[in-house]
Structure formats: structure tokens, C-alpha cells
């Protein structure tokens, strides 16, 4: 089991788990702590860094910017910058095996329309020309 905490507002979960719950029937869990903005809740973030098993931040660049901060530097060995955004080598619609029609700028309308129809069918949605939007967010 993995507990993934984000920023200062969920930081207490990291140390509460390690100080309390790990001893009360949940011994195998691991805690990942992700920093989105070090400017808020530095005390909580520092304490979470001390108790988490791994720590990430929203980009490799941001991890370098904050790596010398007093809350992070002692725990740098478990701190990783994660790419923020889409990896265009993996999610290239010309080579993507998860979509029904590979496409480029030359056939983008056909490719996107085909992918939308396939998704609507797979999810049991009504076939329509209305926009279909998906969001992954906090």
C-alpha cells in the first residue's frame, strides 16, 4: 500500500502514519510526499520530508531549485523531480498503440474523431458531436 500526500495540507498524514498507524496494524505501507509549492507550509513539508519514504516534486527543474532548502537538503537522497506534463515520445499520436487511428497534423481531424468514437463506445456513452473532456487534476 502506498499513501501519496501532496503539499502542506496533507503533510501531517506522512508523520501520523509513521508515528501511529505503522504500529497499529498497517506495518507495510510506504509514504510518498509530493511538493507542489514549497512557499506554503514549510514546517509541515519539512516534517513530512523526514517521515516519507520517497519525495517528489512537480518537475526536475523545481527539484533542483528547492534542493538546497533546509527542509529538503537533509532528505535529498529520497527526493526526485518528476516530469510535469506529457512525454511526447510516449504519447505521440502517430505511434500510439492505444488509439484506433494513428495521426499527424495531416489527418488530425480523422484521428481525433476516431479516438473519440472508440472511447464513447468503450465507456457506453452516446455517440455525439458534443465535446468530450477529461481532466486529471488535484
Coordinates of N, CA and C in Angstrom, one line a residue:
X1 N 0.8 -1.2 0.0 CA 0.0 0.0 0.0 C 0.9 1.2 0.0
X2 N 0.4 2.2 -0.8 CA 1.2 3.5 -0.8 C 0.2 4.6 -0.4
X3 N 0.7 5.5 0.4 CA 0.0 6.7 0.8 C 0.7 7.8 0.1
X4 N 0.0 8.5 -0.8 CA 0.6 9.6 -1.5 C 0.0 10.9 -1.1
X5 N 0.9 11.7 -0.4 CA 0.4 13.0 0.1 C 1.0 14.2 -0.8
X6 N 0.2 15.2 -0.9 CA 0.5 16.3 -1.7 C 0.5 17.6 -0.9
X7 N 1.7 18.3 -0.8 CA 1.8 19.6 -0.2 C 1.5 19.6 1.2
X8 N 1.6 20.8 1.8 CA 1.5 21.0 3.2 C 0.1 20.5 3.8
X9 N -1.0 20.6 3.1 CA -2.3 20.3 3.6 C -2.4 18.9 4.0
X10 N -1.7 18.0 3.3 CA -1.8 16.5 3.6 C -0.5 16.0 4.3
X11 N 0.4 16.9 4.5 CA 1.7 16.5 5.1 C 1.6 15.8 6.4
X12 N 0.7 16.2 7.3 CA 0.6 15.5 8.6 C 0.3 14.0 8.4
X13 N -0.3 13.6 7.3 CA -0.5 12.2 7.1 C 0.8 11.4 7.1
X14 N 1.9 12.0 6.6 CA 3.1 11.3 6.5 C 3.7 10.9 7.9
X15 N 3.7 11.9 8.8 CA 4.3 11.6 10.1 C 3.3 10.9 11.0
X16 N 2.0 11.1 10.8 CA 1.0 10.4 11.6 C 1.0 8.9 11.3
X17 N 1.2 8.6 10.0 CA 1.3 7.2 9.6 C 2.5 6.6 10.3
X18 N 3.6 7.2 10.1 CA 4.9 6.6 10.6 C 4.9 6.5 12.1
X19 N 4.3 7.5 12.8 CA 4.4 7.5 14.3 C 3.3 6.7 14.9
X20 N 2.1 6.6 14.3 CA 1.0 6.0 14.9 C 0.5 4.7 14.2
X21 N 0.1 4.8 12.9 CA -0.6 3.7 12.2 C 0.3 2.6 11.9
X22 N 1.6 2.8 11.6 CA 2.5 1.7 11.3 C 2.6 0.7 12.4
X23 N 2.3 1.2 13.6 CA 2.4 0.3 14.8 C 1.0 -0.3 15.2
X24 N 0.0 0.1 14.5 CA -1.3 -0.3 14.8 C -2.0 -1.1 13.6
X25 N -1.3 -2.1 13.1 CA -1.9 -2.9 12.1 C -1.7 -2.6 10.7
X26 N -0.9 -1.5 10.4 CA -0.7 -1.1 9.0 C 0.9 -1.0 8.8
X27 N 1.6 -2.1 9.0 CA 3.0 -2.1 9.0 C 3.8 -2.0 7.7
X28 N 3.1 -2.3 6.6 CA 3.8 -2.4 5.3 C 3.6 -1.2 4.3
X29 N 2.9 -0.2 4.7 CA 2.7 0.9 3.8 C 3.9 1.7 3.6
X30 N 3.9 2.4 2.5 CA 5.0 3.4 2.2 C 4.4 4.7 2.0
X31 N 5.1 5.8 2.3 CA 4.6 7.1 2.1 C 5.4 7.9 1.0
X32 N 4.7 8.4 0.0 CA 5.3 9.3 -1.0 C 4.8 10.7 -0.7
X33 N 5.6 11.6 -0.7 CA 5.2 13.0 -0.5 C 5.6 13.9 -1.7
X34 N 4.6 14.6 -2.3 CA 4.9 15.4 -3.4 C 4.8 16.9 -3.1
X35 N 5.8 17.7 -3.4 CA 5.8 19.1 -3.1 C 5.4 19.8 -4.4
X36 N 4.4 20.6 -4.3 CA 3.9 21.4 -5.5 C 4.4 22.9 -5.3
X37 N 4.5 23.3 -4.0 CA 4.9 24.7 -3.8 C 5.5 24.8 -2.4
X38 N 6.8 24.9 -2.3 CA 7.5 25.0 -1.0 C 7.2 26.2 -0.2
X39 N 6.6 27.3 -0.8 CA 6.4 28.5 -0.1 C 5.3 28.4 0.9
X40 N 4.5 27.4 0.9 CA 3.4 27.3 1.8 C 3.6 26.1 2.7
X41 N 3.5 26.3 4.0 CA 3.6 25.2 5.0 C 4.9 24.6 5.1
X42 N 6.0 25.4 5.1 CA 7.4 24.8 5.1 C 7.6 23.9 6.3
X43 N 7.0 24.3 7.5 CA 7.2 23.4 8.7 C 6.6 22.0 8.5
X44 N 5.4 22.0 8.0 CA 4.7 20.7 7.7 C 5.5 19.9 6.6
X45 N 6.0 20.7 5.6 CA 6.7 20.0 4.5 C 8.0 19.4 5.0
X46 N 8.7 20.1 5.8 CA 9.9 19.6 6.4 C 9.7 18.3 7.2
X47 N 8.7 18.3 8.0 CA 8.3 17.2 8.9 C 7.9 16.0 8.0
X48 N 7.1 16.3 6.9 CA 6.7 15.2 6.0 C 8.0 14.6 5.3
X49 N 8.9 15.5 4.9 CA 10.1 15.0 4.3 C 10.9 14.1 5.2
X50 N 10.9 14.3 6.5 CA 11.6 13.5 7.4 C 11.0 12.1 7.5
X51 N 9.7 12.0 7.3 CA 9.0 10.8 7.6 C 8.6 10.0 6.3
X52 N 8.7 10.6 5.2 CA 8.2 9.9 4.0 C 9.3 8.9 3.5
X53 N 8.9 8.0 2.7 CA 9.9 7.0 2.1 C 10.5 7.5 0.8
X54 N 9.7 8.2 0.1 CA 10.2 8.9 -1.2 C 9.5 10.2 -1.2
X55 N 10.1 11.2 -1.9 CA 9.6 12.5 -2.1 C 9.7 12.9 -3.5
X56 N 8.7 13.6 -4.1 CA 8.8 14.0 -5.5 C 8.4 15.5 -5.5
X57 N 8.7 16.1 -6.6 CA 8.2 17.4 -6.9 C 7.7 17.5 -8.3
X58 N 7.1 18.6 -8.7 CA 6.3 18.6 -9.9 C 7.2 18.7 -11.2
X59 N 8.5 18.9 -11.0 CA 9.3 18.9 -12.2 C 10.8 18.7 -11.8
X60 N 11.6 18.3 -12.7 CA 13.0 18.1 -12.4 C 13.6 19.5 -12.1
X61 N 13.2 20.5 -12.8 CA 13.8 21.9 -12.6 C 13.4 22.4 -11.2
X62 N 12.2 22.2 -10.8 CA 11.8 22.6 -9.5 C 12.5 21.9 -8.4
X63 N 12.8 20.6 -8.6 CA 13.5 19.8 -7.6 C 14.9 20.4 -7.4
X64 N 15.6 20.9 -8.5 CA 16.9 21.5 -8.4 C 16.8 22.8 -7.7
X65 N 15.7 23.6 -8.0 CA 15.6 24.9 -7.4 C 15.4 24.8 -5.8
X66 N 14.7 23.8 -5.3 CA 14.5 23.8 -3.9 C 15.4 22.8 -3.2
X67 N 16.2 22.1 -3.9 CA 17.0 21.0 -3.2 C 17.9 21.5 -2.1
X68 N 18.3 22.8 -2.1 CA 19.2 23.3 -1.0 C 18.4 23.8 0.2
X69 N 17.1 23.8 0.1 CA 16.3 24.3 1.2 C 16.5 23.5 2.4
X70 N 16.5 24.1 3.6 CA 16.7 23.4 4.8 C 15.7 22.2 5.1
X71 N 14.5 22.3 4.6 CA 13.5 21.2 4.8 C 13.8 20.0 3.8
X72 N 14.6 20.3 2.8 CA 14.8 19.2 1.8 C 16.2 18.7 1.8
X73 N 17.2 19.5 1.9 CA 18.6 19.1 1.8 C 18.9 17.8 2.6
X74 N 18.5 17.7 3.9 CA 18.8 16.5 4.7 C 18.2 15.2 4.1
X75 N 17.2 15.4 3.3 CA 16.5 14.2 2.8 C 16.6 14.1 1.2
X76 N 17.7 14.8 0.7 CA 17.8 14.8 -0.7 C 17.9 13.4 -1.4
X77 N 18.5 12.5 -0.7 CA 18.7 11.1 -1.2 C 17.3 10.5 -1.6
X78 N 16.2 10.9 -1.1 CA 14.9 10.3 -1.4 C 14.1 11.3 -2.2
X79 N 14.6 12.3 -2.7 CA 13.9 13.4 -3.4 C 14.1 13.3 -4.9
X80 N 13.0 13.3 -5.7 CA 13.1 13.2 -7.1 C 12.2 14.2 -7.8
X81 N 12.7 14.8 -8.9 CA 11.8 15.6 -9.7 C 11.1 14.7 -10.8
X82 N 9.9 14.9 -10.9 CA 9.1 14.1 -11.9 C 8.7 15.0 -13.0
X83 N 8.8 14.6 -14.2 CA 8.4 15.4 -15.4 C 6.9 15.9 -15.2
X84 N 6.8 17.1 -15.4 CA 5.4 17.7 -15.3 C 4.9 17.9 -16.7
X85 N 4.0 17.1 -17.1 CA 3.4 17.2 -18.4 C 3.5 15.9 -19.2
X86 N 3.2 16.0 -20.4 CA 3.2 14.8 -21.3 C 4.5 14.5 -21.9
X87 N 4.9 13.3 -21.9 CA 6.1 12.9 -22.6 C 5.8 12.6 -24.0
X88 N 6.2 13.5 -24.9 CA 5.8 13.5 -26.3 C 6.4 12.3 -27.0
X89 N 7.4 11.6 -26.5 CA 7.9 10.4 -27.2 C 7.0 9.2 -26.9
X90 N 6.4 9.2 -25.7 CA 5.4 8.1 -25.4 C 4.0 8.4 -25.9
X91 N 3.6 9.6 -25.8 CA 2.2 9.9 -26.1 C 2.1 10.7 -27.5
X92 N 2.8 10.1 -28.5 CA 2.8 10.6 -29.8 C 1.7 9.9 -30.6
X93 N 0.7 10.7 -31.1 CA -0.4 10.0 -31.7 C -0.1 9.3 -33.0
X94 N 1.1 9.6 -33.6 CA 1.5 8.8 -34.8 C 1.9 7.4 -34.4
X95 N 2.4 7.2 -33.2 CA 2.9 5.9 -32.8 C 2.1 5.3 -31.6
X96 N 1.1 5.9 -31.2 CA 0.3 5.4 -30.1 C -0.5 4.2 -30.4
X97 N -0.2 3.1 -29.8 CA -1.0 1.8 -30.0 C -2.3 1.8 -29.2
X98 N -2.6 2.8 -28.4 CA -3.8 2.8 -27.7 C -5.0 3.5 -28.4
X99 N -4.7 4.1 -29.5 CA -5.8 4.7 -30.3 C -6.0 4.0 -31.6
X100 N -7.2 4.1 -32.1 CA -7.6 3.3 -33.3 C -6.9 3.8 -34.6
X101 N -6.7 5.0 -34.8 CA -6.1 5.6 -36.0 C -4.9 6.4 -35.6
X102 N -3.7 6.1 -36.1 CA -2.5 6.9 -35.9 C -2.7 8.2 -36.7
X103 N -2.2 9.3 -36.1 CA -2.4 10.6 -36.9 C -1.3 11.6 -36.7
X104 N -1.2 12.5 -37.6 CA -0.3 13.6 -37.6 C -1.1 14.9 -37.9
X105 N -0.5 16.0 -38.1 CA -1.2 17.2 -38.5 C -2.0 17.1 -39.8
X106 N -1.6 16.1 -40.6 CA -2.2 15.9 -41.9 C -3.6 15.3 -41.8
X107 N -3.8 14.4 -40.8 CA -5.1 13.7 -40.6 C -5.6 13.8 -39.2
X108 N -5.3 14.9 -38.5 CA -5.7 15.1 -37.1 C -7.2 15.0 -36.9
X109 N -8.0 15.6 -37.7 CA -9.4 15.5 -37.5 C -9.9 14.1 -37.6
X110 N -9.5 13.3 -38.6 CA -9.9 11.9 -38.7 C -9.4 11.1 -37.5
X111 N -8.2 11.4 -37.1 CA -7.6 10.6 -35.9 C -8.3 10.9 -34.6
X112 N -8.5 12.2 -34.3 CA -9.2 12.5 -33.1 C -10.6 12.1 -33.1
X113 N -11.3 12.2 -34.2 CA -12.7 11.8 -34.3 C -12.8 10.3 -34.1
X114 N -11.9 9.5 -34.6 CA -11.9 8.1 -34.5 C -11.6 7.7 -33.0
X115 N -10.7 8.4 -32.4 CA -10.4 8.1 -31.0 C -11.6 8.4 -30.1
X116 N -12.2 9.5 -30.4 CA -13.4 9.9 -29.6 C -14.5 8.9 -29.7
X117 N -14.8 8.4 -30.9 CA -15.8 7.4 -31.1 C -15.5 6.1 -30.4
X118 N -14.2 5.7 -30.5 CA -13.8 4.5 -29.8 C -14.0 4.6 -28.3
X119 N -13.6 5.8 -27.7 CA -13.8 6.0 -26.3 C -15.2 6.0 -25.9
X120 N -16.1 6.7 -26.6 CA -17.5 6.8 -26.3 C -18.1 5.3 -26.4
X121 N -17.7 4.6 -27.3 CA -18.2 3.2 -27.4 C -17.7 2.4 -26.2
X122 N -16.4 2.5 -25.9 CA -15.9 1.7 -24.8 C -16.5 2.0 -23.5
X123 N -16.9 3.3 -23.3 CA -17.5 3.7 -22.0 C -19.0 3.7 -22.0
X124 N -19.6 3.3 -23.2 CA -21.0 3.2 -23.3 C -21.7 4.6 -23.3
X125 N -21.0 5.5 -23.9 CA -21.5 6.9 -24.0 C -22.3 7.0 -25.3
X126 N -23.2 7.9 -25.3 CA -24.0 8.2 -26.5 C -23.0 8.8 -27.6
X127 N -23.1 8.4 -28.8 CA -22.3 8.9 -29.9 C -22.8 10.3 -30.2
X128 N -22.0 11.3 -30.0 CA -22.4 12.7 -30.2 C -21.3 13.5 -30.7
X129 N -21.6 14.7 -31.3 CA -20.5 15.6 -31.7 C -20.2 16.6 -30.6
X130 N -20.8 16.5 -29.5 CA -20.5 17.4 -28.3 C -19.1 17.1 -27.9
X131 N -18.5 18.2 -27.3 CA -17.1 18.0 -26.8 C -17.0 16.9 -25.7
X132 N -15.9 16.2 -25.7 CA -15.6 15.2 -24.7 C -14.4 15.7 -24.0
X133 N -14.4 15.9 -22.7 CA -13.3 16.5 -22.0 C -12.9 15.5 -20.8
X134 N -11.6 15.3 -20.6 CA -11.1 14.5 -19.5 C -10.1 15.3 -18.8
X135 N -10.1 15.3 -17.5 CA -9.1 16.1 -16.7 C -8.6 15.3 -15.6
X136 N -7.3 15.3 -15.4 CA -6.6 14.7 -14.2 C -6.0 15.9 -13.5
X137 N -6.5 16.1 -12.3 CA -6.1 17.3 -11.5 C -6.2 17.0 -10.0
X138 N -5.7 17.9 -9.2 CA -5.8 17.7 -7.8 C -7.0 18.4 -7.2

